[in-house]
Structures are given as C-alpha cells and as structure tokens.
XYZ file of C-alpha atoms in Angstrom:
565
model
C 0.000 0.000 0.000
C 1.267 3.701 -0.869
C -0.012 6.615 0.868
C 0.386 8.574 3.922
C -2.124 9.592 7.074
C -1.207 13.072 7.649
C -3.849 15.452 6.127
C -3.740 15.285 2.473
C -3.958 18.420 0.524
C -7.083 19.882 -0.005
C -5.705 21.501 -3.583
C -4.867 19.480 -5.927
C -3.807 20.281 -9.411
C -3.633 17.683 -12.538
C -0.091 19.385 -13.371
C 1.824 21.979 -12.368
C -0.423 24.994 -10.009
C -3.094 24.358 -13.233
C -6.451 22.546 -13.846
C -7.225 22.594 -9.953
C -10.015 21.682 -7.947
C -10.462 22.505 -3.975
C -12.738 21.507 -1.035
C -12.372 21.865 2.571
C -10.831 18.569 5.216
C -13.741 16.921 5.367
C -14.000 16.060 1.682
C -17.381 18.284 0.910
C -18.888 21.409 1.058
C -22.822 21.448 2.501
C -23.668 21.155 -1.695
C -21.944 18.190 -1.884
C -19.895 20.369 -4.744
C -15.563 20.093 -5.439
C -14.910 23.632 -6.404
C -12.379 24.601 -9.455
C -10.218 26.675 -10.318
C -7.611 27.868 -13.378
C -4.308 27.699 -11.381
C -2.920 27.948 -7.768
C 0.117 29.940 -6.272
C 1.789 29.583 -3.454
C 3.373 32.523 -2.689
C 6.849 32.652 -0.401
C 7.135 36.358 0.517
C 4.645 39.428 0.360
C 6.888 40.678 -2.075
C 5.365 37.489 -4.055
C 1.578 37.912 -2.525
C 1.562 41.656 -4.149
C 2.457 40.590 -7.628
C -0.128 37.685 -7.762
C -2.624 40.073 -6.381
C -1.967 42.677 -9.195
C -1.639 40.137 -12.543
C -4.949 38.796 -11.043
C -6.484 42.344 -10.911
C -5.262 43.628 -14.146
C -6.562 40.279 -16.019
C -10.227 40.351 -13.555
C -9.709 37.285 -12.387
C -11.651 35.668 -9.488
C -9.574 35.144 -6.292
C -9.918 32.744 -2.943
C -7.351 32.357 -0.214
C -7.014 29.099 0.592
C -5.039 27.558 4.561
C -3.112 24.658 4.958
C -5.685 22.546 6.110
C -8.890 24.180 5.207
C -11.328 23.391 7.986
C -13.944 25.806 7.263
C -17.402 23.677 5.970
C -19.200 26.777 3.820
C -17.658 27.679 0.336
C -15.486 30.492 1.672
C -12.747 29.569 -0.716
C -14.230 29.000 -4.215
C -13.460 31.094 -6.684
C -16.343 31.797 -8.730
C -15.881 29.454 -12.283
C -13.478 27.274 -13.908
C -11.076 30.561 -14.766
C -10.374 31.791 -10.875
C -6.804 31.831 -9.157
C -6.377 30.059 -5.287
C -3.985 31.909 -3.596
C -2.588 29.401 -0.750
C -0.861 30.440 1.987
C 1.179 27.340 3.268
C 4.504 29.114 2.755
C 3.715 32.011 4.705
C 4.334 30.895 7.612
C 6.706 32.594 9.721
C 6.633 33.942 12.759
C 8.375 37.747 11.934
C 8.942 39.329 15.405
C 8.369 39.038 18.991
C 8.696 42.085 21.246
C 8.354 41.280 24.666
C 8.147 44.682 25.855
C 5.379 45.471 24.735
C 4.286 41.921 24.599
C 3.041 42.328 20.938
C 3.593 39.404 18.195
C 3.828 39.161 14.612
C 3.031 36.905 12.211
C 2.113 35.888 8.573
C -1.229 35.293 7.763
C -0.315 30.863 6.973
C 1.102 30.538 10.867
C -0.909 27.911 12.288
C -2.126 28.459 16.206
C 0.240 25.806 16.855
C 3.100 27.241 16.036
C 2.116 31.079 17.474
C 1.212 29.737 20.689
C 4.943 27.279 21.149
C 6.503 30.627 19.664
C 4.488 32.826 21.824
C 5.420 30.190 24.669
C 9.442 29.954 24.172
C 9.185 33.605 24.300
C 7.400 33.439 28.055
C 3.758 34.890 26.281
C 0.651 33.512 25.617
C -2.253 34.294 23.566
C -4.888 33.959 26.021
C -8.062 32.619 24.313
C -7.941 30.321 21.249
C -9.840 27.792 19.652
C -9.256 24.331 21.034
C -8.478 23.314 17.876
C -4.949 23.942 16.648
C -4.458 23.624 13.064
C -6.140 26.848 11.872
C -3.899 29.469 10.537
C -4.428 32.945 12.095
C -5.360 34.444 8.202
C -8.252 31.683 8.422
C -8.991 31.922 11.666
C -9.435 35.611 11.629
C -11.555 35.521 8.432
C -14.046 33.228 10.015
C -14.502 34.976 13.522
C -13.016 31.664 15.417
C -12.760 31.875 19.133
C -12.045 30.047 22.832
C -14.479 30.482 25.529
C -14.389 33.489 28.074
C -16.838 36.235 29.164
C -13.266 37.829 30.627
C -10.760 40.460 29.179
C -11.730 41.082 25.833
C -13.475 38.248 25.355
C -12.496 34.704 23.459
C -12.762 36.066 19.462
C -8.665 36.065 18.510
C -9.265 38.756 16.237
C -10.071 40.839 19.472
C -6.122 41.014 20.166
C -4.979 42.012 16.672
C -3.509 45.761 17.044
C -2.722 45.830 13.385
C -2.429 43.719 10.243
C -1.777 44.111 6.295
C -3.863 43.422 3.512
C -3.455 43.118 0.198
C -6.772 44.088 -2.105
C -7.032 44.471 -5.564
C -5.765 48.184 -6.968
C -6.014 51.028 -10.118
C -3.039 51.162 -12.335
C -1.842 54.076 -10.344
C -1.429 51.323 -7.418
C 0.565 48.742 -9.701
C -3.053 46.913 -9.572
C -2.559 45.505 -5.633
C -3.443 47.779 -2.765
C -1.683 47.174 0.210
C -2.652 48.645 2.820
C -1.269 48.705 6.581
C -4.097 48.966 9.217
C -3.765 49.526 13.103
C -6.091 51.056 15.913
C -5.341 54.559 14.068
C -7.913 54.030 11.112
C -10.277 51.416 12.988
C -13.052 51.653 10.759
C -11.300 49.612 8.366
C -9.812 47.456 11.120
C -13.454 46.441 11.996
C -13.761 45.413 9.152
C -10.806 43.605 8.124
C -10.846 41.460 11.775
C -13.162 39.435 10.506
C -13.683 39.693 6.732
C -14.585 36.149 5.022
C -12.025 36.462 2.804
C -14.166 39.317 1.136
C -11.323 42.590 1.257
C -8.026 40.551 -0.062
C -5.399 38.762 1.816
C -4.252 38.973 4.799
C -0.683 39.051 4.439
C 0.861 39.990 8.756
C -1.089 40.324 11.716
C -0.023 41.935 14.931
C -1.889 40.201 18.207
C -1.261 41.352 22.063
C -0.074 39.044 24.330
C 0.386 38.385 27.780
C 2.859 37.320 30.554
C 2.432 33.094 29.847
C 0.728 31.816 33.003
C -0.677 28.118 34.721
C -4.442 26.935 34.648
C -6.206 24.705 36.819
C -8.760 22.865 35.262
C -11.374 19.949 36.488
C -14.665 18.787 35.289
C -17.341 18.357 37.030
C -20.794 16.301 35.522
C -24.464 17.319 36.550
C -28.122 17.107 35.852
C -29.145 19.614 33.292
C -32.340 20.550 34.949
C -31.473 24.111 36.522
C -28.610 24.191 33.207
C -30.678 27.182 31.815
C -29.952 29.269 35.648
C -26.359 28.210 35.266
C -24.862 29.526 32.211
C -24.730 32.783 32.771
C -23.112 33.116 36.012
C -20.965 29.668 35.472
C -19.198 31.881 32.535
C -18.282 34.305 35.322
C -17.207 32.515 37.970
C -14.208 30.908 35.576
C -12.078 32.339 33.352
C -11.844 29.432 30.719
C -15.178 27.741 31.637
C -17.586 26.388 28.701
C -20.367 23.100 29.309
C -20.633 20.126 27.288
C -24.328 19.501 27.326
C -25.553 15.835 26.941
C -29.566 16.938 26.211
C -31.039 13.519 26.016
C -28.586 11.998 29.127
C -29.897 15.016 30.854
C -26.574 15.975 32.280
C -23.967 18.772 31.511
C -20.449 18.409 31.431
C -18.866 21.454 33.486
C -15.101 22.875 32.578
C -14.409 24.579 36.274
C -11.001 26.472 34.563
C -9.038 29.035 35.835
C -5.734 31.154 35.912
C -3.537 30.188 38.855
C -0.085 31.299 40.244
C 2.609 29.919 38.269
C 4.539 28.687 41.064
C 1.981 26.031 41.336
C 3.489 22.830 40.461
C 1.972 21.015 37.647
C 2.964 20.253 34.126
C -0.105 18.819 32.805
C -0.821 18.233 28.857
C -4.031 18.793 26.668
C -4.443 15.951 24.157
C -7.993 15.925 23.176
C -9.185 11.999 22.300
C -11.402 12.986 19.319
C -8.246 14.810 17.782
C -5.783 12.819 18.171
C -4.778 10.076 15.093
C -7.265 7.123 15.428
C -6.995 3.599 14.007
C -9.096 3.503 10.602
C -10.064 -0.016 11.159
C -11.844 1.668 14.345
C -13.456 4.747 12.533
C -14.570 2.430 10.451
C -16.481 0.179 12.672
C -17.854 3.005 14.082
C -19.190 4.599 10.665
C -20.878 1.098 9.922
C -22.587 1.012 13.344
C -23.840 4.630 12.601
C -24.911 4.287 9.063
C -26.917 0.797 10.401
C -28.916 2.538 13.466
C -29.852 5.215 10.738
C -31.100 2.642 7.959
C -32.764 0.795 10.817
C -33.950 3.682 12.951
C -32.724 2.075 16.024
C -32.215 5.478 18.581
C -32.189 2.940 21.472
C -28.405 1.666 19.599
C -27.814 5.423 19.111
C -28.173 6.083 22.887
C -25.883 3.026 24.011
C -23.387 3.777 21.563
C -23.675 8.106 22.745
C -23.342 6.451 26.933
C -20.571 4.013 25.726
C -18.455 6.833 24.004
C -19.618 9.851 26.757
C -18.717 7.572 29.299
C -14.951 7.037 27.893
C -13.850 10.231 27.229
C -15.101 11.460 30.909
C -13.270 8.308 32.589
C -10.256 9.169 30.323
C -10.241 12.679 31.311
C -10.883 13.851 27.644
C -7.818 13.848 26.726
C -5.820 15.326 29.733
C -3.155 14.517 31.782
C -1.397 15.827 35.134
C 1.873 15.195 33.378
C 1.926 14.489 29.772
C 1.935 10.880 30.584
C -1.136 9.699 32.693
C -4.050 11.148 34.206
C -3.730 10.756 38.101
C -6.886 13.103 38.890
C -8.391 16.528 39.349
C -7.009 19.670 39.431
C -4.704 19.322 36.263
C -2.231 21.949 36.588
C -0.146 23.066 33.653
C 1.251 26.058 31.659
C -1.546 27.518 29.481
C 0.334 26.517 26.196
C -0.014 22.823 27.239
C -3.475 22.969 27.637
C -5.535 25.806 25.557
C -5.642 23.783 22.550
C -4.643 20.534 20.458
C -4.651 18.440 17.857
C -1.895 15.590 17.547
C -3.666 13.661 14.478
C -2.349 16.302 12.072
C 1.093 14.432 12.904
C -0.150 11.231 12.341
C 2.465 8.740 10.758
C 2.892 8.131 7.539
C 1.451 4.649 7.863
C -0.683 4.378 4.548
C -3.911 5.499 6.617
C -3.661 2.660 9.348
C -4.015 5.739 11.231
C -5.762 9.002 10.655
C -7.824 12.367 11.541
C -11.177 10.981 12.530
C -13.258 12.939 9.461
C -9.998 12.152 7.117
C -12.477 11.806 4.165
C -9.771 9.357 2.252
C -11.236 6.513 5.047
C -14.639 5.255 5.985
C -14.631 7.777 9.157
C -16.579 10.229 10.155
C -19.096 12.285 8.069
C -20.952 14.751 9.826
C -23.103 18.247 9.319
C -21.746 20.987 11.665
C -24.713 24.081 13.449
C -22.971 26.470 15.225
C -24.448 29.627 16.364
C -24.085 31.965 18.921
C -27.110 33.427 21.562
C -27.197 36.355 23.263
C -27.203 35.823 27.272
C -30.287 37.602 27.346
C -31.931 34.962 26.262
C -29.970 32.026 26.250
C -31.769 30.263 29.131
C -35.195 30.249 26.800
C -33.309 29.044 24.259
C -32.310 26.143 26.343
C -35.460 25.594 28.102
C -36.810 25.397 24.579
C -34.631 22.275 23.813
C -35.248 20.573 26.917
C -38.889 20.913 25.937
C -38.333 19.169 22.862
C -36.179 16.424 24.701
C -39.350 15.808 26.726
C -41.423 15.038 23.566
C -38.614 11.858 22.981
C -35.646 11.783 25.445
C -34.031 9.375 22.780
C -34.069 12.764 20.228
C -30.669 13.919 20.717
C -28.408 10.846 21.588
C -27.048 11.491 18.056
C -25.737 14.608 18.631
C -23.889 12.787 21.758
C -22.389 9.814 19.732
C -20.440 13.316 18.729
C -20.074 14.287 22.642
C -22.820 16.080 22.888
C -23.374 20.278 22.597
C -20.029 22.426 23.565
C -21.393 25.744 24.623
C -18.637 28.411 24.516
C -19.106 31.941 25.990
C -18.238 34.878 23.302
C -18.149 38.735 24.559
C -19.396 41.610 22.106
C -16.766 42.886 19.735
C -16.217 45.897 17.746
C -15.295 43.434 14.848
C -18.248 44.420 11.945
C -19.124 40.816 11.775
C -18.174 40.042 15.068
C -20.699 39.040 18.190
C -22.777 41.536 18.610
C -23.485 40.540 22.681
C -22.095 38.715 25.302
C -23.224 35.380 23.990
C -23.265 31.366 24.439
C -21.593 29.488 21.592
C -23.344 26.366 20.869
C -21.398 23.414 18.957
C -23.183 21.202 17.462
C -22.042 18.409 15.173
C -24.525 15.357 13.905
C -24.917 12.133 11.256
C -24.591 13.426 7.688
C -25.805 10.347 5.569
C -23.305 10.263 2.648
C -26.838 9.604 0.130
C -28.112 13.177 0.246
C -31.885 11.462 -0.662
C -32.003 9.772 2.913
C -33.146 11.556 5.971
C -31.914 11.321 9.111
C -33.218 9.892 12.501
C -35.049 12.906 14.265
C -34.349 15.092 10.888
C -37.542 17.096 12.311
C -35.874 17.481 16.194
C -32.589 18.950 14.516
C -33.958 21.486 12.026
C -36.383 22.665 14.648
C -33.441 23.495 16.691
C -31.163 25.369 14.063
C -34.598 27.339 13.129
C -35.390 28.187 16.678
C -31.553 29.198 17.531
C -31.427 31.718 13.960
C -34.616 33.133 14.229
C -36.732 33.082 17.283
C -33.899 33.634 19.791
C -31.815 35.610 16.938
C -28.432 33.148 16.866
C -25.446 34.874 14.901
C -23.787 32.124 12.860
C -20.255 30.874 13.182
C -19.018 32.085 9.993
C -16.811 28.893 9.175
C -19.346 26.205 9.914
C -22.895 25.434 9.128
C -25.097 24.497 6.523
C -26.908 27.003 4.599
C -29.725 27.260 6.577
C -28.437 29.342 9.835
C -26.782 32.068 7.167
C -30.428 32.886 6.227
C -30.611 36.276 6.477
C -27.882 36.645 9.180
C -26.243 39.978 7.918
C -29.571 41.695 8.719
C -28.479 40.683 12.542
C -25.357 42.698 12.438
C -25.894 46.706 13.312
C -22.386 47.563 11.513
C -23.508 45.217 8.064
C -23.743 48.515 6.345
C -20.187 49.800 7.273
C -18.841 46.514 6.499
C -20.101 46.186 2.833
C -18.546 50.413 2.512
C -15.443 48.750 2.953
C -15.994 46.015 1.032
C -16.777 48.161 -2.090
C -13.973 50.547 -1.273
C -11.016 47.731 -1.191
C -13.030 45.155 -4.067
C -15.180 47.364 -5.668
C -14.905 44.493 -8.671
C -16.017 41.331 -6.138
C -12.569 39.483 -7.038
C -12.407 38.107 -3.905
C -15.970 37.680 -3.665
C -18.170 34.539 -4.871
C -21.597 33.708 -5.280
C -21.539 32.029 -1.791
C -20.324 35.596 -0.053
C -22.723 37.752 -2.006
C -25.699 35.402 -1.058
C -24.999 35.395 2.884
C -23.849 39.238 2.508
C -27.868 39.748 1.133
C -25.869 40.638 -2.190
C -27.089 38.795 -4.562
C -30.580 36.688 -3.486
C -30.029 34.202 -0.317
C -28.631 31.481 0.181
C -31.533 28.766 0.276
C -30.687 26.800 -2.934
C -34.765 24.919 -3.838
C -34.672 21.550 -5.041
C -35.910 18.643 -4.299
C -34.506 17.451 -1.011
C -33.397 20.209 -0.266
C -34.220 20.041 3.088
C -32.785 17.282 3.923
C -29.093 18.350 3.688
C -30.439 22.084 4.808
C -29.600 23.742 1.779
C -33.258 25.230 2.007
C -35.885 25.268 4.825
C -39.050 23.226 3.776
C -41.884 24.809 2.674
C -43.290 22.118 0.460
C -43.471 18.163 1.258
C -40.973 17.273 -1.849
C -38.263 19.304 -0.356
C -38.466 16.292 2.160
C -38.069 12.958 1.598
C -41.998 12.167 0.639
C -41.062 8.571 -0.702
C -39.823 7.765 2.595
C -42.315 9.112 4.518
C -40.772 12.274 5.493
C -43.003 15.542 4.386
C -42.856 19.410 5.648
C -44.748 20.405 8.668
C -44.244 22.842 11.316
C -42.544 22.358 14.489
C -43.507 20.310 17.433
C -43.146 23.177 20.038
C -42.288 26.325 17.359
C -44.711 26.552 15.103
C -43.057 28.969 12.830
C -40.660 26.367 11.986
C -40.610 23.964 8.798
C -39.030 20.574 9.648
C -38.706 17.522 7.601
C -40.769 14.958 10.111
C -41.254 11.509 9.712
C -45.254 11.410 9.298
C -45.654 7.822 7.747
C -43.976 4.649 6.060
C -45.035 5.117 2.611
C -46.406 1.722 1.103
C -43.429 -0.148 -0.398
C-alpha cells in the first residue's frame, strides 16, 4: 500500500499549479460540490503575494485564499468558475517578530495556532483565548470569527487582540493593480472590518496580536443534571475564566469545565491531548461509521443512545484527553502552563502509515461524516433558548443521543466585539455536530428534532452564525443581525469594488445577490433550504414538511408515515 495519514492536501492540481479543484478537510462542502479553479500559487514572501494580487487584478480574475488545512465547511474559498486563481498560503508561515516589551507578536497570515502559541510560549507569552483546535492558521482563523471560551478580558474572538495587520486588495493602475494597505487602531473603521472579513477585502498578508505574561491553569470537570442548566450559564461563565459546558440533552446531564488562571509557582505540568483529535486507528473509525450508518437505515435510537453512553462515558473516565503530566491522568485539578493545555490536535502528525491511522473525518477513510450548526445566543436569552430544547427532549428523550455519539453540545461563551461581523453581545456558543448520511436522498433519525433546533436558535432567539461552519440554513438572512452590516459592505466596495475576492456564496450570505436557500428537491434534507413544500423532504420515505412540534413557525422535515413499499 502507498499513501500517507497526515492530512492530504485539499488543492490538488492535474499538473503543475493548473487545472485545480479545492474543497475543505472533510471532503465536501454542505452542496456536496468540489470547487475549481484555473491555477494555484503559493506565494513565499509578500513581495510574491503583491504581484499575484496585481496580474490577477489587471486580467479580472476571481480570487480565494485558501489555509493549509482548510477546515472551514461553507464555500469560503471557491473562486467563482473554472477561470479563478487560489492563492494558498502554506509558505507564509513565519513567525516575523516578537517584542516582549510590549508583549506584541507578529506573524504571517499561513502561521498555524500551533506554532504562534509554542513561539508565543518559548518567548514566556501567551495568547490567552484560542480555539481548542490547533491547526487553523491565524489568516483563516481571523476571516471566520473563530474563538475560545471566556466572558473575561476582551473576550475569546482572537481577532479581538490584533492591534494591526496588512492586507493586500485588488488596486487602479496608479497602485501597480494591488493595494496594500497597513491597518492599526489609528484608522479602525477599516480594522473592523478587516478582523473578521470572510475572505471578502483581499489577503491577509501579517497580523499583529497582544499578548500576555504566559501563566498556569487549573482545570477539572465536574458532571451534573441539566435541569437548573438554563440558571447556570450565565453566572458559570463568570465565575471561571476558561469555563464552557458540554451539554448531553437527552442523558440530561452537563459536562462542566471549572477552569481558571492560577499562580505559576503552582506545580503542575499537565498536557491537553484531546481523544477525538488525536490520530485514530481507521479499522476503528470504520467500525464506528458502519454502526452509525446501520442505526440510521434501521432507525434504532435505542443503539444510538448506548453507543452516545458508551463513548460519553470514555472520554469522561479518560479525562478527555488530559493529563497531570503528559503521561497519565492521576486526577483533578490538572495543573499546567496555558500553552499545554488551551488547545490541540496531535492527528495532524499522524504517521505516515498508509492510513492505518488518521484524523477521525480524514475523508480518504470510511470515518466520520458529519453536518456541523454552530451559532451563537445572546445571554439575554440564552436560558429560553435552552429551556426550549429541553422541551423538545421531553417530547422523545431518545431525540438527541445522536448529537452525543459526537459528545454532545459544547457551549462556549463569546463577549461583544467591535469586529463588523463580530458578536454583537455577550453570547453562548453552541457546537453542534450530527450524522450526515453520505446519500443526500435519505433523511436522518429525528431530521424534524434537529432542524427545529437550528430554526429556533437563527430566528426566534436571533443566533449569529459561526461564519466557518454550518449548513446554509443558519446564514439565512444573518447579515440583517449585524448593526455595523452597512459599514462593512462600505469597505468592502472601497477595497473590491470588482467582487474578485468575492463569490456567489459571499454575495448570497452578505444579502448581495438573493439568499442562500438553494430549492430543489430534497433540499431540506441536507439544509440547503428550509421546507416549505413536502418534496423538499423525503416524501417517498415518509418524510413531508410540517411545522414544528413546540415552534410553530418552523418547517421541519418529520417523519409522518412509512409510505407503502
């Protein structure tokens, strides 16, 4: 066998940078579609960036930036066509300068958090809030709004710790066709804008982030009923720095992270290794996958349920993941520098073993396959939102042991930010990753449960969307949502007033160009569309459009009858 388990790469060319096609680390987009494009570049230096910016400006070509590993699910970066140009940023990588004084560091836009938070680390500095995840580069991870968990500081976004970064847009002749421009706290408007930007304004070439002094957490988790869960959020996300809650709906328990700063004389050198990311036997995934796909096709939520306590279980008796020394987990409190524990990810270094072992949604295996809602909800309202979901969980406790074969819903807490597309209040981030059946024509078990969720989160309770996950259906009319839309489409037109960088995708969620609800039949089912018609369903299989069990505004795919074989 020839071949090799670390992530393969998501562009790939039949010869040299030409004839390309791209889609994200999972293997699809939410259409099912493999974008393509004319040609790729991988620039080395900004020197490099600029002149592929300009050739691709004077000739109107489309443009998408593209990251090493490309873990965003929407069609952020597909150039519009067969003729457009992905720009990939694997080569800039480099961290450019560290200043301790003033605790600032900075970076190109293809660093991946791993690397800024061991360079931030060897330099005694940390960046204080990240995504748990670490192979996201800070241009992607900026573009799509990604964040830790914190209702502290400034909050969990990273792009609320950039002080200044460059951009390259497309320019006039008088510019040499590439605009670059340098932005800091001095012209913030366009910094607003720029923080979190979907790839729209150009390419983010450096960013500048503020540190601080590196420091020791404490963390332990602690499990209990979810029955007062909708009293606890708020103030649980300020008694604890780091805290978020992995909710197990249909177990009726909540997993709490009690996480906080400490002194760093503490002793403790504990490690973050988080089980679901680390490199996993295929033979395993696969066994798993086949176990999945048969309590679908047999609609057996009593084997989802044993399978969601079997795999729950695990991960809490191994400790998710962490250890009080790198080695073995001995108990709670695990003590450790923040470096060793804000984030992970050890599958991207998985051996080059001809996939004996691999990422868990490696698409290359029979692994996982899954659909991805993740939305944010103000505290105002938050504990309606959950009360809401416990109400549906009454209607069939077995509804959401799905979502738990997947360890269940991570809720996050997200402060406001000046960012244009940024949270607009302090908020709960809710996480929630399910079955995707890989025949787009069959529904899921509790298709109905799901989509009533998503449509109550988006738009009775308001949810902002996570810009780099989710299926169309929680980016319907989200820019509406956002009080500074209108400043960030002035900037938009001012640094692309041609769309290069923009494709049909972007100018459908930014209300540009229609929405983003693509009609056909099934639509539904892989929510590229809300029902509002049974054949967007499944109507063969029994599965037709009605409204929701306890929101009656919303139209859910539910399972109504077996049609006669």
């Amino acid at each position: 066998m020839v071949g090799c388990s670390p992530p393969e790469n998501h562009i790939k060319c039949s010869s040299t940078n030409t004839n390309c096609t791209i889609t994200n680390s999972y293997g699809t987009f939410p259409d099912r579609s493999i974008c393509q494009a004319a040609n790729a570049a991988y620039p080395t230096t900004e020197e490099e960036l600029i002149s592929i910016v300009a050739a691709a400006t004077k000739a109107k070509r489309k443009v998408k930036v593209a990251t090493r590993y490309s873990h965003s699910i929407p069609k952020l970066v597909c150039p519009d066509g067969q003729n457009g140009l992905l720009i990939s940023t694997d080569y800039l990588n480099r961290t450019l300068e560290i200043d301790v004084q003033s605790m600032t560091m900075s970076v190109e836009s293809g660093v991946t958090l791993r690397q800024l938070i061991n360079d931030a680390a060897k330099a005694g500095l940390a960046l204080p809030y990240s995504p748990y995840w670490w192979g996201l580069t800070i241009g992607g991870l900026l573009s799509t709004g990604a964040h830790g968990s914190t209702l502290w500081g400034k909050g969990s976004a990273i792009h609320d710790y950039v002080v200044a970064l460059t951009i390259i847009s497309p320019g006039g002749p008088e510019d040499g066709y590439a605009k670059v421009r340098s932005l800091d706290e001095s012209n913030s408007t366009e910094l607003d804008a720029a923080k979190v930007s979907l790839g729209v304004l150009g390419v983010i070439s450096k960013v500048t982030l503020q540190l601080q002094p590196l420091f020791k957490r404490s963390i332990s988790y602690e499990v209990k009923k979810d029955t007062d869960l909708g009293d606890q959020v708020a103030s649980f996300g300020r008694q604890h720095e780091f805290a978020d809650i992995t909710w197990y709906p249909s177990q009726g328990k909540a997993v709490y992270r009690i996480d906080d700063r400490i002194s760093s004389n503490t002793s403790g050198n504990g490690l973050y290794d988080y089980i679901p990311f680390r490199s996993t036997p295929s033979l395993g995934l696969a066994v798993v996958r086949a176990t999945e796909d048969a309590q679908e096709s047999l609609k057996d939520p009593d084997g989802k349920c044993a399978s969601a306590k079997l795999i729950t279980s695990t991960l809490k008796n191994l400790a998710y993941g962490l250890t009080n020394n790198g080695i073995v987990f001995t108990g709670y409190p695990i003590i450790g520098y923040h470096n060793r524990l804000q984030a992970s990810g050890t599958c991207l270094d998985s051996l080059e073993d001809a996939m004996i072992t691999a990422c868990p949604w490696d698409s290359r295996i029979k692994g996982e396959y899954f659909f991805q809602a993740t939305f944010s909800i103000s505290l105002s309202v938050v504990k309606s939102f959950i009360q809401d979901v416990q109400k549906l969980v009454k209607l069939d406790p077995r509804a959401l042991c799905g979502l738990e074969q997947y360890n269940g819903i991570l809720m996050r807490y997200v402060k406001a930010s000046s960012a244009y597309l940024g949270k607009e209040d302090d908020a709960l981030d809710f996480d929630i990753t399910f079955y995707r059946n890989k025949d787009p024509a069959k529904p899921r078990l509790y298709e109905d449960i799901l989509e009533e969720i998503e449509q109550l989160a988006v738009f009775k309770y308001g949810g902002l969307p996570h810009w780099g996950k989710n299926r169309n259906l929680v980016f319907n009319g989200a820019l509406k949502k956002y009080k500074n839309a209108g400043a960030f489409l002035r900037v938009k037109e001012m640094y692309d007033p041609l769309g290069l960088f923009s494709n049909e995708w972007t100018d459908q969620v930014l209300g540009l160009k229609g929405d983003v609800n693509i009609i056909k039949d099934g639509c539904a089912l892989e929510g590229l569309c809300i029902c509002s018609q049974d054949i967007h369903c499944a109507p063969s299989k029994g599965y037709l459009c009605r409204p929701g069990k306890i929101y009656q505004e919303a139209r859910v795919c539910a399972h109504v009858s077996t049609p006669e074989q």
